[in-house]
Amino acid sequence: MTDHMTTFTCALNPARIVFGAGKRSAVASELDRLGVTRALVLSTPFQKADAEALAAELGALAAGVFAHAAMHTPVEVTQTAMAAYAAAGADGVVALGGGSTIGLGKAIAYRNDCPQLVVATTYAGSEVTPILGQTENGVKTTVRAGSILPETVIYDPDLTLGLPVGMSVTSGLNAMAHAVEGVYAQDRNPIAAMMAVEGVRALRDALPAIVRTPADAAARGAALYGAWLCGTVLGSVGMALHHKLCHTLGGSFDLPHAETHSVMLPHTAAYNAGAAKTALQPLADLFGGDLGAGLWQFAKDLGAPMSLRDLGLEETDLDRAADLAVQNPYWNPRPVERDAIRALLGRAWEGVPPESGT
Ligand code: NAD
């Protein structure tokens, strides 16, 4: 054990994972295994053609396509989807896409406990968590429940060959953020820590290869493998300062999800570097010894967005963001102090490297 985890509780989520190039063809047999006879296929408008192609392949196993999934799982969209589900006589859902589509499948299952099969096409990790974030009247709430965890996840790297490079990079850094927070989580455990380190290693090696050659099948497979591990960490242990800051920036300032994670990660890793030194050491070793500085340079070399300014945050919002971030803080290895958080946000806004050794 790399950390002093002599006492721990470890509960792994009971999902079935089917992984590999071409495994998209297993959707029918996996639905059958779940006892689903008529699945409503879900997607965003952007991936509608893919969802329709999948429904055509499924034939009578598909109850139809609902292609209106949207970011942050608006309750109005869920209600329309529930009506479509009932009208189609569906008895399960297939979510084809990233966190937005998976969120819709979870929102339906949370309400009617239907079986969910996910075909995951980004690295965000929602498919392996029992967590649902949904929005109603502009307010985002998060719920956890057994019914929310998808029963089966198919990871087919072929479906990610066309994930745009920019999204691949930010989504990959989003996945790494789950792992970084997982190793120092208050309820950390040795299995989650091993998955976190292996997941970050896989993404560290895969993302530069994807930037060089977006259709590199081996690199796409390695990235998806890393994303699965990092997502599993997110679903197993609690998150801390980084996720709190990203939820604040996304929820109160409407900043984009993956890009915000990507900008913030080097800064939050540096903030906790001293307080969680032992836990973070295996990750720091993957990035030349200094995790914050190493991640910052890694993201820069990949062409990731580097500043909150570029994501549209106004400098005048920084004080309010710091105030909000320290309200009801998540547990964090280093105390969450308003002035230090304001300084961190200032650096992230400017896009300069994180403060070293904080
Ligand atoms: P997303 O699902 O919003 O996808 C962004 C866009 O990319 C969409 O238009 C989508 O259709 C498209 N896309 C997805 N895969 C593609 C592919 N392979 N090729 C081409 N286009 C593709 O983005 P995301 O980052 O995966 O998800 C973000 C959302 O997920 C946020 O709302 C976030 O809060 C949520 N999330 C939830 C959890 C959880 O555990 N509850 C975890 C992570 C993220």
GROMACS .gro file of C-alpha atoms and ligand atoms in nm:
model
  402
    1MET     CA    1   0.000   0.000   0.000
    2THR     CA    2   0.140   0.337  -0.100
    3ASP     CA    3  -0.059   0.532   0.158
    4HIS     CA    4  -0.134   0.456   0.522
    5MET     CA    5  -0.462   0.285   0.444
    6THR     CA    6  -0.458   0.036   0.724
    7THR     CA    7  -0.829   0.083   0.789
    8PHE     CA    8  -1.074   0.115   0.504
    9THR     CA    9  -1.412   0.020   0.363
   10CYS     CA   10  -1.427  -0.077  -0.003
   11ALA     CA   11  -1.758  -0.122  -0.188
   12LEU     CA   12  -1.725  -0.177  -0.561
   13ASN     CA   13  -2.020  -0.103  -0.787
   14PRO     CA   14  -2.164  -0.416  -0.945
   15ALA     CA   15  -2.172  -0.313  -1.312
   16ARG     CA   16  -2.096  -0.548  -1.601
   17ILE     CA   17  -1.827  -0.413  -1.834
   18VAL     CA   18  -1.791  -0.530  -2.194
   19PHE     CA   19  -1.478  -0.383  -2.348
   20GLY     CA   20  -1.316  -0.397  -2.690
   21ALA     CA   21  -1.310  -0.283  -3.052
   22GLY     CA   22  -1.627  -0.393  -3.230
   23LYS     CA   23  -1.812  -0.468  -2.903
   24ARG     CA   24  -2.091  -0.236  -3.010
   25SER     CA   25  -2.222  -0.549  -3.184
   26ALA     CA   26  -2.286  -0.698  -2.839
   27VAL     CA   27  -2.570  -0.454  -2.760
   28ALA     CA   28  -2.841  -0.702  -2.865
   29SER     CA   29  -2.702  -0.996  -2.666
   30GLU     CA   30  -2.637  -0.773  -2.364
   31LEU     CA   31  -2.996  -0.642  -2.374
   32ASP     CA   32  -3.113  -0.999  -2.390
   33ARG     CA   33  -2.902  -1.079  -2.085
   34LEU     CA   34  -3.074  -0.794  -1.900
   35GLY     CA   35  -3.415  -0.926  -2.002
   36VAL     CA   36  -3.489  -0.614  -2.208
   37THR     CA   37  -3.713  -0.677  -2.508
   38ARG     CA   38  -3.782  -0.317  -2.621
   39ALA     CA   39  -3.513  -0.059  -2.554
   40LEU     CA   40  -3.552   0.314  -2.603
   41VAL     CA   41  -3.225   0.434  -2.759
   42LEU     CA   42  -3.108   0.770  -2.619
   43SER     CA   43  -2.865   1.025  -2.762
   44THR     CA   44  -2.801   1.397  -2.800
   45PRO     CA   45  -2.922   1.566  -3.121
   46PHE     CA   46  -2.556   1.558  -3.235
   47GLN     CA   47  -2.535   1.178  -3.216
   48LYS     CA   48  -2.888   1.115  -3.348
   49ALA     CA   49  -2.767   0.946  -3.667
   50ASP     CA   50  -2.555   0.702  -3.463
   51ALA     CA   51  -2.852   0.628  -3.236
   52GLU     CA   52  -3.076   0.564  -3.537
   53ALA     CA   53  -2.816   0.334  -3.691
   54LEU     CA   54  -2.796   0.141  -3.364
   55ALA     CA   55  -3.176   0.118  -3.342
   56ALA     CA   56  -3.189  -0.011  -3.701
   57GLU     CA   57  -2.934  -0.281  -3.614
   58LEU     CA   58  -3.137  -0.379  -3.309
   59GLY     CA   59  -3.456  -0.421  -3.515
   60ALA     CA   60  -3.748  -0.530  -3.297
   61LEU     CA   61  -3.532  -0.494  -2.984
   62ALA     CA   62  -3.543  -0.114  -3.029
   63ALA     CA   63  -3.856   0.067  -2.915
   64GLY     CA   64  -3.745   0.390  -3.083
   65VAL     CA   65  -3.494   0.673  -3.059
   66PHE     CA   66  -3.511   0.972  -2.825
   67ALA     CA   67  -3.238   1.211  -2.939
   68HIS     CA   68  -3.293   1.512  -2.712
   69ALA     CA   69  -3.044   1.452  -2.430
   70ALA     CA   70  -2.892   1.779  -2.307
   71MET     CA   71  -2.613   1.895  -2.076
   72HIS     CA   72  -2.693   1.891  -1.699
   73THR     CA   73  -2.999   1.662  -1.742
   74PRO     CA   74  -3.285   1.916  -1.741
   75VAL     CA   75  -3.592   1.768  -1.569
   76GLU     CA   76  -3.820   1.889  -1.854
   77VAL     CA   77  -3.624   1.675  -2.102
   78THR     CA   78  -3.648   1.376  -1.865
   79GLN     CA   79  -4.025   1.421  -1.843
   80THR     CA   80  -4.057   1.425  -2.223
   81ALA     CA   81  -3.834   1.117  -2.241
   82MET     CA   82  -4.049   0.937  -1.979
   83ALA     CA   83  -4.356   1.005  -2.195
   84ALA     CA   84  -4.173   0.873  -2.503
   85TYR     CA   85  -4.064   0.565  -2.304
   86ALA     CA   86  -4.423   0.489  -2.201
   87ALA     CA   87  -4.567   0.559  -2.548
   88ALA     CA   88  -4.313   0.325  -2.708
   89GLY     CA   89  -4.385   0.045  -2.460
   90ALA     CA   90  -4.015   0.032  -2.370
   91ASP     CA   91  -3.879  -0.188  -2.092
   92GLY     CA   92  -3.521  -0.057  -2.081
   93VAL     CA   93  -3.289   0.211  -2.220
   94VAL     CA   94  -2.970   0.219  -2.423
   95ALA     CA   95  -2.773   0.540  -2.373
   96LEU     CA   96  -2.532   0.599  -2.662
   97GLY     CA   97  -2.300   0.890  -2.586
   98GLY     CA   98  -2.125   1.085  -2.313
   99GLY     CA   99  -2.228   1.219  -1.974
  100SER     CA  100  -2.529   1.413  -2.104
  101THR     CA  101  -2.694   1.112  -2.266
  102ILE     CA  102  -2.597   0.880  -1.982
  103GLY     CA  103  -2.748   1.135  -1.740
  104LEU     CA  104  -3.081   1.109  -1.921
  105GLY     CA  105  -3.076   0.727  -1.902
  106LYS     CA  106  -2.997   0.750  -1.530
  107ALA     CA  107  -3.277   1.004  -1.476
  108ILE     CA  108  -3.527   0.766  -1.638
  109ALA     CA  109  -3.402   0.467  -1.436
  110TYR     CA  110  -3.411   0.673  -1.116
  111ARG     CA  111  -3.783   0.725  -1.178
  112ASN     CA  112  -3.890   0.382  -1.306
  113ASP     CA  113  -3.597   0.152  -1.213
  114CYS     CA  114  -3.563   0.029  -1.572
  115PRO     CA  115  -3.246  -0.158  -1.677
  116GLN     CA  116  -2.983   0.060  -1.845
  117LEU     CA  117  -2.723  -0.035  -2.100
  118VAL     CA  118  -2.468   0.236  -2.179
  119VAL     CA  119  -2.249   0.257  -2.485
  120ALA     CA  120  -1.999   0.516  -2.360
  121THR     CA  121  -1.836   0.745  -2.618
  122THR     CA  122  -1.647   1.001  -2.406
  123TYR     CA  123  -1.406   0.971  -2.113
  124ALA     CA  124  -1.623   1.152  -1.852
  125GLY     CA  125  -1.696   0.835  -1.652
  126SER     CA  126  -2.064   0.882  -1.565
  127GLU     CA  127  -2.150   0.532  -1.693
  128VAL     CA  128  -1.990   0.365  -1.389
  129THR     CA  129  -2.127   0.587  -1.112
  130PRO     CA  130  -2.453   0.571  -0.911
  131ILE     CA  131  -2.466   0.953  -0.924
  132LEU     CA  132  -2.715   1.168  -1.113
  133GLY     CA  133  -2.692   1.546  -1.144
  134GLN     CA  134  -3.010   1.705  -1.276
  135THR     CA  135  -3.132   2.061  -1.319
  136GLU     CA  136  -3.472   2.213  -1.253
  137ASN     CA  137  -3.544   2.586  -1.281
  138GLY     CA  138  -3.171   2.649  -1.313
  139VAL     CA  139  -3.088   2.467  -0.989
  140LYS     CA  140  -2.864   2.160  -1.008
  141THR     CA  141  -2.912   1.884  -0.753
  142THR     CA  142  -2.723   1.559  -0.717
  143VAL     CA  143  -2.869   1.227  -0.608
  144ARG     CA  144  -2.714   0.887  -0.544
  145ALA     CA  145  -2.910   0.561  -0.567
  146GLY     CA  146  -2.862   0.199  -0.666
  147SER     CA  147  -3.117   0.236  -0.948
  148ILE     CA  148  -2.900   0.510  -1.104
  149LEU     CA  149  -2.600   0.285  -1.170
  150PRO     CA  150  -2.620   0.143  -1.525
  151GLU     CA  151  -2.631  -0.239  -1.521
  152THR     CA  152  -2.414  -0.289  -1.829
  153VAL     CA  153  -2.152  -0.070  -1.999
  154ILE     CA  154  -2.008  -0.135  -2.343
  155TYR     CA  155  -1.681   0.039  -2.425
  156ASP     CA  156  -1.605   0.019  -2.795
  157PRO     CA  157  -1.301   0.228  -2.891
  158ASP     CA  158  -1.418   0.228  -3.255
  159LEU     CA  159  -1.700   0.464  -3.149
  160THR     CA  160  -1.447   0.713  -3.014
  161LEU     CA  161  -1.227   0.735  -3.324
  162GLY     CA  162  -1.424   1.044  -3.430
  163LEU     CA  163  -1.437   1.213  -3.089
  164PRO     CA  164  -1.286   1.552  -3.181
  165VAL     CA  165  -0.929   1.595  -3.055
  166GLY     CA  166  -1.016   1.895  -2.838
  167MET     CA  167  -1.295   1.705  -2.666
  168SER     CA  168  -1.077   1.396  -2.632
  169VAL     CA  169  -0.815   1.601  -2.448
  170THR     CA  170  -1.052   1.782  -2.212
  171SER     CA  171  -1.259   1.469  -2.151
  172GLY     CA  172  -0.940   1.274  -2.075
  173LEU     CA  173  -0.826   1.540  -1.827
  174ASN     CA  174  -1.177   1.531  -1.675
  175ALA     CA  175  -1.127   1.158  -1.619
  176MET     CA  176  -0.784   1.213  -1.465
  177ALA     CA  177  -0.939   1.459  -1.219
  178HIS     CA  178  -1.155   1.178  -1.075
  179ALA     CA  179  -0.841   0.972  -1.016
  180VAL     CA  180  -0.638   1.255  -0.862
  181GLU     CA  181  -0.914   1.326  -0.611
  182GLY     CA  182  -0.970   0.954  -0.560
  183VAL     CA  183  -0.622   0.885  -0.423
  184TYR     CA  184  -0.658   1.139  -0.143
  185ALA     CA  185  -1.031   1.094  -0.079
  186GLN     CA  186  -1.139   1.082   0.283
  187ASP     CA  187  -1.283   0.734   0.219
  188ARG     CA  188  -0.997   0.620  -0.007
  189ASN     CA  189  -0.912   0.255  -0.032
  190PRO     CA  190  -0.627   0.055  -0.189
  191ILE     CA  191  -0.833  -0.080  -0.482
  192ALA     CA  192  -0.954   0.266  -0.586
  193ALA     CA  193  -0.597   0.398  -0.552
  194MET     CA  194  -0.461   0.126  -0.779
  195MET     CA  195  -0.730   0.195  -1.037
  196ALA     CA  196  -0.658   0.567  -1.015
  197VAL     CA  197  -0.287   0.533  -1.081
  198GLU     CA  198  -0.336   0.283  -1.364
  199GLY     CA  199  -0.610   0.498  -1.518
  200VAL     CA  200  -0.396   0.811  -1.514
  201ARG     CA  201  -0.100   0.620  -1.654
  202ALA     CA  202  -0.311   0.490  -1.942
  203LEU     CA  203  -0.446   0.837  -2.023
  204ARG     CA  204  -0.105   1.000  -1.985
  205ASP     CA  205   0.029   0.769  -2.254
  206ALA     CA  206  -0.279   0.768  -2.477
  207LEU     CA  207  -0.374   1.136  -2.502
  208PRO     CA  208  -0.053   1.258  -2.673
  209ALA     CA  209  -0.085   0.972  -2.924
  210ILE     CA  210  -0.449   1.072  -2.994
  211VAL     CA  211  -0.346   1.434  -3.052
  212ARG     CA  212  -0.083   1.314  -3.302
  213THR     CA  213  -0.313   1.060  -3.471
  214PRO     CA  214  -0.681   1.097  -3.375
  215ALA     CA  215  -0.778   0.763  -3.532
  216ASP     CA  216  -0.500   0.566  -3.357
  217ALA     CA  217  -0.707   0.263  -3.257
  218ALA     CA  218  -0.465   0.139  -2.990
  219ALA     CA  219  -0.444   0.481  -2.825
  220ARG     CA  220  -0.824   0.516  -2.835
  221GLY     CA  221  -0.855   0.178  -2.663
  222ALA     CA  222  -0.601   0.277  -2.397
  223ALA     CA  223  -0.777   0.608  -2.333
  224LEU     CA  224  -1.113   0.439  -2.292
  225TYR     CA  225  -0.957   0.183  -2.058
  226GLY     CA  226  -0.812   0.468  -1.851
  227ALA     CA  227  -1.147   0.647  -1.853
  228TRP     CA  228  -1.323   0.337  -1.725
  229LEU     CA  229  -1.077   0.308  -1.435
  230CYS     CA  230  -1.096   0.678  -1.347
  231GLY     CA  231  -1.477   0.675  -1.370
  232THR     CA  232  -1.487   0.373  -1.142
  233VAL     CA  233  -1.285   0.569  -0.888
  234LEU     CA  234  -1.537   0.854  -0.912
  235GLY     CA  235  -1.817   0.606  -0.844
  236SER     CA  236  -1.638   0.447  -0.548
  237VAL     CA  237  -1.499   0.726  -0.327
  238GLY     CA  238  -1.582   1.087  -0.241
  239MET     CA  239  -1.449   1.385  -0.433
  240ALA     CA  240  -1.298   1.701  -0.284
  241LEU     CA  241  -1.190   2.059  -0.365
  242HIS     CA  242  -1.141   2.008  -0.738
  243HIS     CA  243  -1.492   1.877  -0.801
  244LYS     CA  244  -1.641   2.140  -0.570
  245LEU     CA  245  -1.471   2.420  -0.764
  246CYS     CA  246  -1.574   2.274  -1.099
  247HIS     CA  247  -1.935   2.232  -0.984
  248THR     CA  248  -1.935   2.593  -0.865
  249LEU     CA  249  -1.790   2.724  -1.190
  250GLY     CA  250  -2.022   2.510  -1.400
  251GLY     CA  251  -2.335   2.562  -1.192
  252SER     CA  252  -2.307   2.933  -1.109
  253PHE     CA  253  -2.113   3.067  -1.408
  254ASP     CA  254  -2.222   2.823  -1.677
  255LEU     CA  255  -1.869   2.724  -1.772
  256PRO     CA  256  -1.836   2.411  -1.990
  257HIS     CA  257  -1.790   2.084  -1.798
  258ALA     CA  258  -1.484   1.906  -1.938
  259GLU     CA  259  -1.293   2.226  -2.023
  260THR     CA  260  -1.337   2.356  -1.669
  261HIS     CA  261  -1.204   2.032  -1.520
  262SER     CA  262  -0.915   2.052  -1.759
  263VAL     CA  263  -0.817   2.411  -1.666
  264MET     CA  264  -0.860   2.357  -1.291
  265LEU     CA  265  -0.688   2.020  -1.241
  266PRO     CA  266  -0.323   2.135  -1.226
  267HIS     CA  267  -0.418   2.410  -0.979
  268THR     CA  268  -0.620   2.191  -0.745
  269ALA     CA  269  -0.357   1.915  -0.758
  270ALA     CA  270  -0.093   2.173  -0.659
  271TYR     CA  271  -0.316   2.309  -0.381
  272ASN     CA  272  -0.338   1.964  -0.221
  273ALA     CA  273   0.017   1.851  -0.306
  274GLY     CA  274   0.164   1.916   0.039
  275ALA     CA  275  -0.132   1.793   0.244
  276ALA     CA  276  -0.170   1.469   0.046
  277LYS     CA  277   0.195   1.411  -0.044
  278THR     CA  278   0.208   1.036   0.023
  279ALA     CA  279  -0.120   0.959  -0.150
  280LEU     CA  280  -0.032   1.170  -0.454
  281GLN     CA  281   0.327   1.046  -0.491
  282PRO     CA  282   0.254   0.765  -0.743
  283LEU     CA  283   0.068   1.018  -0.962
  284ALA     CA  284   0.340   1.282  -0.922
  285ASP     CA  285   0.592   1.019  -1.035
  286LEU     CA  286   0.398   0.985  -1.362
  287PHE     CA  287   0.448   1.356  -1.430
  288GLY     CA  288   0.812   1.415  -1.341
  289GLY     CA  289   0.771   1.449  -0.963
  290ASP     CA  290   0.563   1.768  -0.935
  291LEU     CA  291   0.200   1.680  -1.010
  292GLY     CA  292   0.061   2.035  -1.047
  293ALA     CA  293   0.342   2.162  -1.270
  294GLY     CA  294   0.358   1.835  -1.460
  295LEU     CA  295  -0.015   1.828  -1.532
  296TRP     CA  296  -0.009   2.194  -1.638
  297GLN     CA  297   0.267   2.130  -1.892
  298PHE     CA  298   0.099   1.808  -2.006
  299ALA     CA  299  -0.230   1.990  -2.071
  300LYS     CA  300  -0.049   2.275  -2.248
  301ASP     CA  301   0.139   2.035  -2.474
  302LEU     CA  302  -0.191   1.869  -2.565
  303GLY     CA  303  -0.338   2.205  -2.669
  304ALA     CA  304  -0.598   2.207  -2.389
  305PRO     CA  305  -0.763   2.536  -2.286
  306MET     CA  306  -0.543   2.675  -2.009
  307SER     CA  307  -0.739   2.964  -1.856
  308LEU     CA  308  -1.081   3.037  -1.709
  309ARG     CA  309  -1.065   3.366  -1.902
  310ASP     CA  310  -1.067   3.169  -2.229
  311LEU     CA  311  -1.371   2.977  -2.106
  312GLY     CA  312  -1.561   3.304  -2.066
  313LEU     CA  313  -1.533   3.379  -1.694
  314GLU     CA  314  -1.509   3.753  -1.616
  315GLU     CA  315  -1.230   3.865  -1.385
  316THR     CA  316  -1.493   4.042  -1.176
  317ASP     CA  317  -1.656   3.701  -1.108
  318LEU     CA  318  -1.351   3.563  -0.928
  319ASP     CA  319  -1.438   3.700  -0.584
  320ARG     CA  320  -1.790   3.559  -0.598
  321ALA     CA  321  -1.657   3.226  -0.727
  322ALA     CA  322  -1.417   3.209  -0.430
  323ASP     CA  323  -1.698   3.297  -0.187
  324LEU     CA  324  -1.925   3.028  -0.332
  325ALA     CA  325  -1.649   2.768  -0.340
  326VAL     CA  326  -1.582   2.796   0.033
  327GLN     CA  327  -1.950   2.769   0.126
  328ASN     CA  328  -2.037   2.413   0.236
  329PRO     CA  329  -1.699   2.285   0.117
  330TYR     CA  330  -1.649   1.916   0.044
  331TRP     CA  331  -1.400   1.743   0.271
  332ASN     CA  332  -1.048   1.822   0.145
  333PRO     CA  333  -0.702   1.713   0.260
  334ARG     CA  334  -0.590   2.077   0.294
  335PRO     CA  335  -0.821   2.326   0.463
  336VAL     CA  336  -1.023   2.521   0.209
  337GLU     CA  337  -0.927   2.883   0.287
  338ARG     CA  338  -1.095   3.168   0.106
  339ASP     CA  339  -0.782   3.373   0.029
  340ALA     CA  340  -0.586   3.073  -0.092
  341ILE     CA  341  -0.879   2.966  -0.312
  342ARG     CA  342  -0.909   3.319  -0.452
  343ALA     CA  343  -0.538   3.311  -0.538
  344LEU     CA  344  -0.577   2.968  -0.700
  345LEU     CA  345  -0.872   3.091  -0.906
  346GLY     CA  346  -0.674   3.400  -1.008
  347ARG     CA  347  -0.394   3.187  -1.147
  348ALA     CA  348  -0.638   2.955  -1.323
  349TRP     CA  349  -0.813   3.260  -1.471
  350GLU     CA  350  -0.486   3.400  -1.605
  351GLY     CA  351  -0.368   3.062  -1.731
  352VAL     CA  352  -0.032   3.073  -1.555
  353PRO     CA  353   0.123   2.760  -1.397
  354PRO     CA  354   0.002   2.662  -1.050
  355GLU     CA  355   0.187   2.785  -0.747
  356SER     CA  356   0.449   2.527  -0.664
  357GLY     CA  357   0.470   2.350  -0.329
  358THR     CA  358   0.144   2.487  -0.189
  359NAD     P1  359  -2.148   1.530  -2.339
  359NAD     O1  360  -2.213   1.401  -2.313
  359NAD     O2  361  -2.223   1.656  -2.308
  359NAD     O3  362  -2.101   1.533  -2.491
  359NAD     C1  363  -2.062   1.654  -2.553
  359NAD     C2  364  -2.097   1.646  -2.703
  359NAD     O4  365  -2.012   1.550  -2.768
  359NAD     C3  366  -2.241   1.600  -2.729
  359NAD     O5  367  -2.295   1.671  -2.837
  359NAD     C4  368  -2.221   1.453  -2.766
  359NAD     O6  369  -2.326   1.404  -2.845
  359NAD     C5  370  -2.090   1.458  -2.840
  359NAD     N1  371  -2.016   1.330  -2.841
  359NAD     C6  372  -2.007   1.240  -2.741
  359NAD     N2  373  -1.931   1.137  -2.778
  359NAD     C7  374  -1.890   1.161  -2.905
  359NAD     C8  375  -1.808   1.089  -2.999
  359NAD     N3  376  -1.747   0.973  -2.967
  359NAD     N4  377  -1.789   1.144  -3.121
  359NAD     C9  378  -1.843   1.263  -3.152
  359NAD     N5  379  -1.921   1.336  -3.066
  359NAD    C10  380  -1.944   1.284  -2.946
  359NAD     O7  381  -2.005   1.544  -2.265
  359NAD     P2  382  -1.941   1.469  -2.140
  359NAD     O8  383  -1.824   1.549  -2.102
  359NAD     O9  384  -1.925   1.324  -2.167
  359NAD    O10  385  -2.053   1.480  -2.027
  359NAD    C11  386  -2.072   1.597  -1.953
  359NAD    C12  387  -2.195   1.584  -1.864
  359NAD    O11  388  -2.187   1.463  -1.791
  359NAD    C13  389  -2.207   1.696  -1.761
  359NAD    O12  390  -2.342   1.733  -1.749
  359NAD    C14  391  -2.157   1.631  -1.633
  359NAD    O13  392  -2.211   1.692  -1.518
  359NAD    C15  393  -2.202   1.489  -1.651
  359NAD     N6  394  -2.120   1.392  -1.577
  359NAD    C16  395  -2.181   1.321  -1.478
  359NAD    C17  396  -2.109   1.229  -1.406
  359NAD    C18  397  -2.178   1.148  -1.299
  359NAD    O14  398  -2.118   1.059  -1.242
  359NAD     N7  399  -2.302   1.175  -1.270
  359NAD    C19  400  -1.974   1.205  -1.434
  359NAD    C20  401  -1.914   1.279  -1.536
  359NAD    C21  402  -1.988   1.371  -1.608
   0.00000   0.00000   0.00000
